[in-house]
GROMACS .gro file of C-alpha atoms in nm:
model
  277
    1MET     CA    1   9.810  12.414   8.847
    2SER     CA    2  10.003  12.592   9.122
    3GLY     CA    3   9.997  12.607   9.488
    4SER     CA    4   9.782  12.369   9.700
    5ALA     CA    5   9.531  12.358   9.414
    6PRO     CA    6   9.232  12.208   9.601
    7SER     CA    7   9.069  12.084   9.282
    8ILE     CA    8   9.177  11.984   8.936
    9GLU     CA    9   9.035  11.912   8.598
   10VAL     CA   10   9.077  11.554   8.470
   11ALA     CA   11   8.999  11.408   8.122
   12LEU     CA   12   8.964  11.042   8.035
   13VAL     CA   13   8.993  10.951   7.687
   14GLN     CA   14   8.771  10.648   7.589
   15LEU     CA   15   8.843  10.507   7.241
   16ALA     CA   16   8.886  10.192   7.037
   17PRO     CA   17   9.236  10.187   6.900
   18GLU     CA   18   9.304  10.068   6.553
   19PHE     CA   19   9.532   9.761   6.590
   20GLY     CA   20   9.886   9.838   6.462
   21ASN     CA   21   9.844  10.198   6.368
   22PRO     CA   22   9.975  10.427   6.646
   23SER     CA   23  10.001  10.744   6.428
   24ALA     CA   24   9.632  10.719   6.346
   25ASN     CA   25   9.542  10.635   6.717
   26LEU     CA   26   9.733  10.939   6.820
   27ASP     CA   27   9.565  11.152   6.565
   28ARG     CA   28   9.231  11.045   6.698
   29VAL     CA   29   9.331  11.138   7.049
   30GLU     CA   30   9.434  11.481   6.942
   31ALA     CA   31   9.119  11.527   6.762
   32MET     CA   32   8.908  11.408   7.048
   33LEU     CA   33   9.062  11.624   7.313
   34GLY     CA   34   9.063  11.936   7.080
   35ASP     CA   35   9.130  12.236   7.303
   36VAL     CA   36   9.073  12.056   7.632
   37GLU     CA   37   9.286  12.170   7.921
   38ALA     CA   38   9.328  11.954   8.210
   39ALA     CA   39   9.580  11.880   8.494
   40LEU     CA   40   9.568  11.513   8.414
   41VAL     CA   41   9.470  11.329   8.082
   42VAL     CA   42   9.465  10.946   8.096
   43LEU     CA   43   9.443  10.720   7.784
   44PRO     CA   44   9.353  10.353   7.791
   45GLU     CA   45   9.610  10.058   7.822
   46LEU     CA   46   9.798  10.000   7.502
   47ALA     CA   47   9.608  10.299   7.360
   48THR     CA   48   9.857  10.347   7.068
   49SER     CA   49   9.877   9.995   6.949
   50GLY     CA   50   9.583   9.791   7.028
   51TYR     CA   51   9.578   9.483   7.259
   52SER     CA   52   9.554   9.142   7.081
   53PHE     CA   53   9.907   9.074   6.982
   54ILE     CA   54   9.965   8.721   6.852
   55ASP     CA   55  10.326   8.673   6.950
   56ARG     CA   56  10.627   8.857   7.081
   57ALA     CA   57  10.745   8.939   6.724
   58GLU     CA   58  10.425   9.157   6.685
   59VAL     CA   59  10.491   9.313   7.029
   60ARG     CA   60  10.848   9.402   6.929
   61ALA     CA   61  10.725   9.555   6.598
   62ALA     CA   62  10.488   9.774   6.802
   63SER     CA   63  10.739   9.865   7.079
   64GLU     CA   64  10.917  10.195   7.139
   65THR     CA   65  11.195  10.308   7.366
   66PHE     CA   66  11.155  10.576   7.621
   67PRO     CA   67  11.210  10.882   7.628
   68HIS     CA   68  11.300  10.924   7.265
   69GLY     CA   69  11.026  10.721   7.083
   70PRO     CA   70  10.755  10.879   6.866
   71THR     CA   71  10.467  10.809   7.095
   72THR     CA   72  10.656  10.983   7.384
   73GLU     CA   73  10.737  11.284   7.177
   74ARG     CA   74  10.380  11.330   7.051
   75LEU     CA   75  10.230  11.279   7.389
   76ALA     CA   76  10.477  11.520   7.544
   77ALA     CA   77  10.366  11.790   7.284
   78LEU     CA   78  10.004  11.707   7.373
   79SER     CA   79  10.080  11.763   7.744
   80LYS     CA   80  10.219  12.096   7.673
   81ARG     CA   81   9.872  12.202   7.509
   82THR     CA   82   9.668  12.036   7.763
   83GLY     CA   83   9.868  12.188   8.052
   84GLY     CA   84   9.941  11.904   8.276
   85PHE     CA   85  10.012  11.531   8.287
   86VAL     CA   86   9.925  11.283   8.014
   87VAL     CA   87   9.937  10.908   8.087
   88ALA     CA   88   9.891  10.662   7.810
   89GLY     CA   89   9.944  10.290   7.760
   90PHE     CA   90  10.208  10.181   7.517
   91VAL     CA   91  10.455   9.897   7.444
   92GLU     CA   92  10.792   9.973   7.595
   93ARG     CA   93  11.121   9.821   7.478
   94ASP     CA   94  11.425   9.786   7.689
   95GLY     CA   95  11.690   9.581   7.534
   96ASP     CA   96  11.534   9.252   7.486
   97HIS     CA   97  11.251   9.297   7.730
   98LEU     CA   98  10.903   9.426   7.622
   99TYR     CA   99  10.661   9.566   7.866
  100ASN     CA  100  10.301   9.645   7.872
  101ALA     CA  101  10.376  10.006   7.995
  102ALA     CA  102  10.231  10.352   8.061
  103VAL     CA  103  10.419  10.653   7.929
  104ILE     CA  104  10.401  10.961   8.166
  105VAL     CA  105  10.465  11.302   8.029
  106ALA     CA  106  10.396  11.650   8.175
  107GLY     CA  107  10.418  12.020   8.057
  108GLY     CA  108  10.588  11.913   7.739
  109GLN     CA  109  10.849  11.687   7.887
  110PRO     CA  110  10.892  11.306   7.941
  111VAL     CA  111  10.857  11.224   8.302
  112GLY     CA  112  10.881  10.834   8.329
  113THR     CA  113  10.713  10.494   8.258
  114TYR     CA  114  10.531  10.253   8.473
  115ARG     CA  115  10.565   9.874   8.360
  116LYS     CA  116  10.259   9.661   8.439
  117VAL     CA  117  10.325   9.441   8.739
  118HIS     CA  118  10.027   9.209   8.723
  119LEU     CA  119   9.974   9.064   8.365
  120PHE     CA  120   9.645   8.945   8.272
  121GLY     CA  121   9.574   8.620   8.066
  122PHE     CA  122   9.771   8.590   7.757
  123GLU     CA  123   9.976   8.893   7.832
  124ARG     CA  124  10.199   8.654   8.024
  125GLU     CA  125  10.300   8.483   7.704
  126ILE     CA  126  10.415   8.802   7.515
  127PHE     CA  127  10.518   9.072   7.764
  128ASP     CA  128  10.790   9.080   8.044
  129VAL     CA  129  10.651   9.131   8.395
  130GLY     CA  130  10.722   9.486   8.516
  131ASN     CA  131  11.052   9.496   8.722
  132ARG     CA  132  11.027   9.842   8.892
  133PRO     CA  133  10.847   9.937   9.207
  134PHE     CA  134  10.533  10.154   9.208
  135ALA     CA  135  10.639  10.515   9.201
  136VAL     CA  136  10.463  10.864   9.191
  137HIS     CA  137  10.558  11.173   8.975
  138GLU     CA  138  10.504  11.534   9.066
  139HIS     CA  139  10.440  11.823   8.828
  140ASP     CA  140  10.311  12.170   8.917
  141GLY     CA  141  10.182  12.068   9.257
  142LEU     CA  142  10.015  11.755   9.146
  143THR     CA  143  10.146  11.402   9.249
  144VAL     CA  144  10.033  11.127   9.025
  145GLY     CA  145  10.083  10.745   9.068
  146THR     CA  146  10.007  10.498   8.780
  147MET     CA  147   9.885  10.149   8.756
  148ILE     CA  148   9.743   9.943   8.470
  149CYS     CA  149   9.428   9.751   8.426
  150PHE     CA  150   9.442   9.428   8.608
  151ASP     CA  151   9.660   9.591   8.899
  152TRP     CA  152   9.316   9.690   9.035
  153VAL     CA  153   9.273   9.339   9.153
  154TYR     CA  154   9.556   9.373   9.404
  155PRO     CA  155   9.486   9.611   9.681
  156GLU     CA  156   9.855   9.653   9.743
  157ALA     CA  157   9.901   9.837   9.416
  158ALA     CA  158   9.670  10.125   9.498
  159ARG     CA  159   9.782  10.120   9.865
  160SER     CA  160  10.148  10.159   9.760
  161LEU     CA  161  10.069  10.463   9.553
  162ALA     CA  162   9.872  10.622   9.809
  163LEU     CA  163  10.149  10.571  10.077
  164LEU     CA  164  10.386  10.723   9.825
  165GLY     CA  165  10.167  11.040   9.834
  166ALA     CA  166   9.965  11.019   9.514
  167ASP     CA  167   9.688  11.283   9.486
  168VAL     CA  168   9.539  11.068   9.210
  169ILE     CA  169   9.593  10.726   9.054
  170ALA     CA  170   9.602  10.736   8.670
  171HIS     CA  171   9.467  10.384   8.561
  172PRO     CA  172   9.492  10.310   8.186
  173SER     CA  173   9.281   9.999   8.121
  174ASN     CA  174   9.144   9.753   7.873
  175LEU     CA  175   8.868   9.615   8.089
  176VAL     CA  176   8.683   9.287   7.975
  177LEU     CA  177   8.510   9.191   8.295
  178PRO     CA  178   8.166   9.390   8.295
  179GLY     CA  179   8.126   9.601   8.599
  180ARG     CA  180   8.384   9.432   8.816
  181CYS     CA  181   8.656   9.696   8.805
  182GLN     CA  182   8.398   9.984   8.816
  183ALA     CA  183   8.257   9.816   9.142
  184ALA     CA  184   8.599   9.776   9.296
  185MET     CA  185   8.759  10.132   9.225
  186PRO     CA  186   8.519  10.306   9.459
  187ILE     CA  187   8.653  10.071   9.725
  188ARG     CA  188   9.020  10.161   9.627
  189ALA     CA  189   8.941  10.531   9.650
  190MET     CA  190   8.775  10.489   9.984
  191GLU     CA  191   9.009  10.256  10.157
  192ASN     CA  192   9.310  10.484  10.049
  193LEU     CA  193   9.145  10.832  10.040
  194VAL     CA  194   9.285  10.874   9.696
  195ALA     CA  195   9.132  11.002   9.362
  196THR     CA  196   9.136  10.743   9.081
  197ALA     CA  197   9.112  10.805   8.701
  198THR     CA  198   9.027  10.492   8.498
  199ALA     CA  199   9.043  10.541   8.118
  200ASN     CA  200   8.901  10.215   7.957
  201ARG     CA  201   8.867  10.129   7.589
  202HIS     CA  202   8.549  10.024   7.418
  203GLY     CA  203   8.460   9.806   7.115
  204VAL     CA  204   8.550   9.460   7.000
  205GLU     CA  205   8.881   9.326   6.908
  206HIS     CA  206   8.927   8.975   6.747
  207ARG     CA  207   9.256   8.860   6.618
  208GLU     CA  208   9.289   8.473   6.576
  209PRO     CA  209   9.390   8.267   6.748
  210ARG     CA  210   9.330   8.517   7.035
  211PRO     CA  211   8.982   8.519   7.179
  212ARG     CA  212   8.721   8.768   7.095
  213LEU     CA  213   8.746   9.056   7.342
  214ALA     CA  214   8.449   9.287   7.413
  215PHE     CA  215   8.587   9.593   7.617
  216THR     CA  216   8.346   9.745   7.855
  217GLY     CA  217   8.396  10.125   7.840
  218GLU     CA  218   8.257  10.309   8.144
  219SER     CA  219   8.574  10.511   8.208
  220LEU     CA  220   8.544  10.617   8.568
  221LEU     CA  221   8.658  10.921   8.769
  222LEU     CA  222   8.646  10.912   9.148
  223GLU     CA  223   8.742  11.149   9.439
  224GLY     CA  224   8.923  11.026   9.727
  225GLY     CA  225   8.667  10.856   9.938
  226GLY     CA  226   8.494  10.712   9.636
  227ARG     CA  227   8.251  10.980   9.523
  228GLU     CA  228   8.176  10.936   9.154
  229VAL     CA  229   8.253  11.250   8.951
  230ALA     CA  230   8.208  11.128   8.600
  231ARG     CA  231   8.152  10.790   8.410
  232GLY     CA  232   8.175  10.720   8.047
  233PRO     CA  233   7.919  10.523   7.829
  234ALA     CA  234   7.951  10.151   7.810
  235GLU     CA  235   7.975  10.165   7.419
  236GLY     CA  236   8.127  10.438   7.192
  237GLY     CA  237   8.419  10.695   7.228
  238ALA     CA  238   8.415  10.982   7.469
  239VAL     CA  239   8.622  11.220   7.647
  240VAL     CA  240   8.504  11.190   8.015
  241ARG     CA  241   8.572  11.509   8.213
  242GLY     CA  242   8.541  11.615   8.558
  243ARG     CA  243   8.678  11.819   8.844
  244ILE     CA  244   8.787  11.663   9.152
  245ASP     CA  245   8.866  11.794   9.490
  246LEU     CA  246   9.205  11.678   9.619
  247GLY     CA  247   9.121  11.753   9.979
  248ALA     CA  248   9.052  11.382  10.083
  249SER     CA  249   9.371  11.276   9.897
  250ARG     CA  250   9.586  11.512  10.099
  251LEU     CA  251   9.408  11.507  10.433
  252LYS     CA  252   9.383  11.138  10.480
  253ARG     CA  253   9.124  11.162  10.742
  254PHE     CA  254   8.777  10.987  10.768
  255PRO     CA  255   8.478  11.189  10.892
  256SER     CA  256   8.518  11.024  11.221
  257GLY     CA  257   8.855  11.183  11.264
  258ASN     CA  258   9.065  10.868  11.199
  259ASP     CA  259   9.395  10.944  11.039
  260LEU     CA  260   9.406  10.674  10.772
  261PHE     CA  261   9.792  10.618  10.755
  262VAL     CA  262   9.893  10.722  11.109
  263GLU     CA  263   9.665  10.463  11.261
  264ARG     CA  264   9.786  10.179  11.046
  265ARG     CA  265   9.950   9.893  11.238
  266PRO     CA  266  10.196   9.736  11.002
  267ASP     CA  267  10.372   9.571  11.297
  268LEU     CA  268  10.073   9.346  11.327
  269TYR     CA  269   9.990   9.278  10.950
  270VAL     CA  270  10.093   8.968  10.762
  271ASP     CA  271  10.433   9.017  10.575
  272TRP     CA  272  10.284   8.980  10.222
  273SER     CA  273  10.629   8.939  10.071
  274SER     CA  274  10.681   8.616  10.277
  275GLN     CA  275  10.355   8.459  10.177
  276ALA     CA  276  10.422   8.419   9.810
  277GLN     CA  277  10.404   8.053   9.688
   0.00000   0.00000   0.00000
């Protein structure tokens, strides 16, 4: 992509990773994508490792450093082939800290990571909470922000990325609450006039003593404003593809003429940071 690029191709990879086998999972991703070219490819949360870790020892065994780990290197090579960003969930290790994270690569190079801020359920027992502010990354004229799964519950996450200038929010996910995120994301896309790309996994994972988890599929691609462009099946793997117009993400104007961000009144809003208990 170059210049203003009013529209881009996006691919969401919906798969059921094999627990503890990152090499096989990446083999499957590469096979599913084939010769797909896209400005943005998004994989699910913890796409290379699987989700239901029993303890931190298992998490550490699955963890990798950035930017020199094998997952980063393979995905960087994949991004060179697909022609744009690839965003994928993995376990990031930084010293003694272990993060439910997303690796961000583009054009054959490592770009950065996002460490999940809002941990869900038993994730709080085995991962460290993300310790970096939300951020965006730019490549070839496209600006991408990243959040992970349960971050969707917190409007501040998507709003932060939109305020930072994201054209599209990459959203690797392991959703287990049927339909709830898929109902909320059009609101996030509308209230921020930002495109969203939710790549969810499918299938069942059950590793005692963790609960049986049935992942809900239905990966979802939305334009800024909330128009649905593409949706995956509830069950089964798929590469969900669509072309999104970036006009709304960049103009930030409602049809009424209201400028979404210029007309904000942060001087009158509650200071959220002071309300935490």
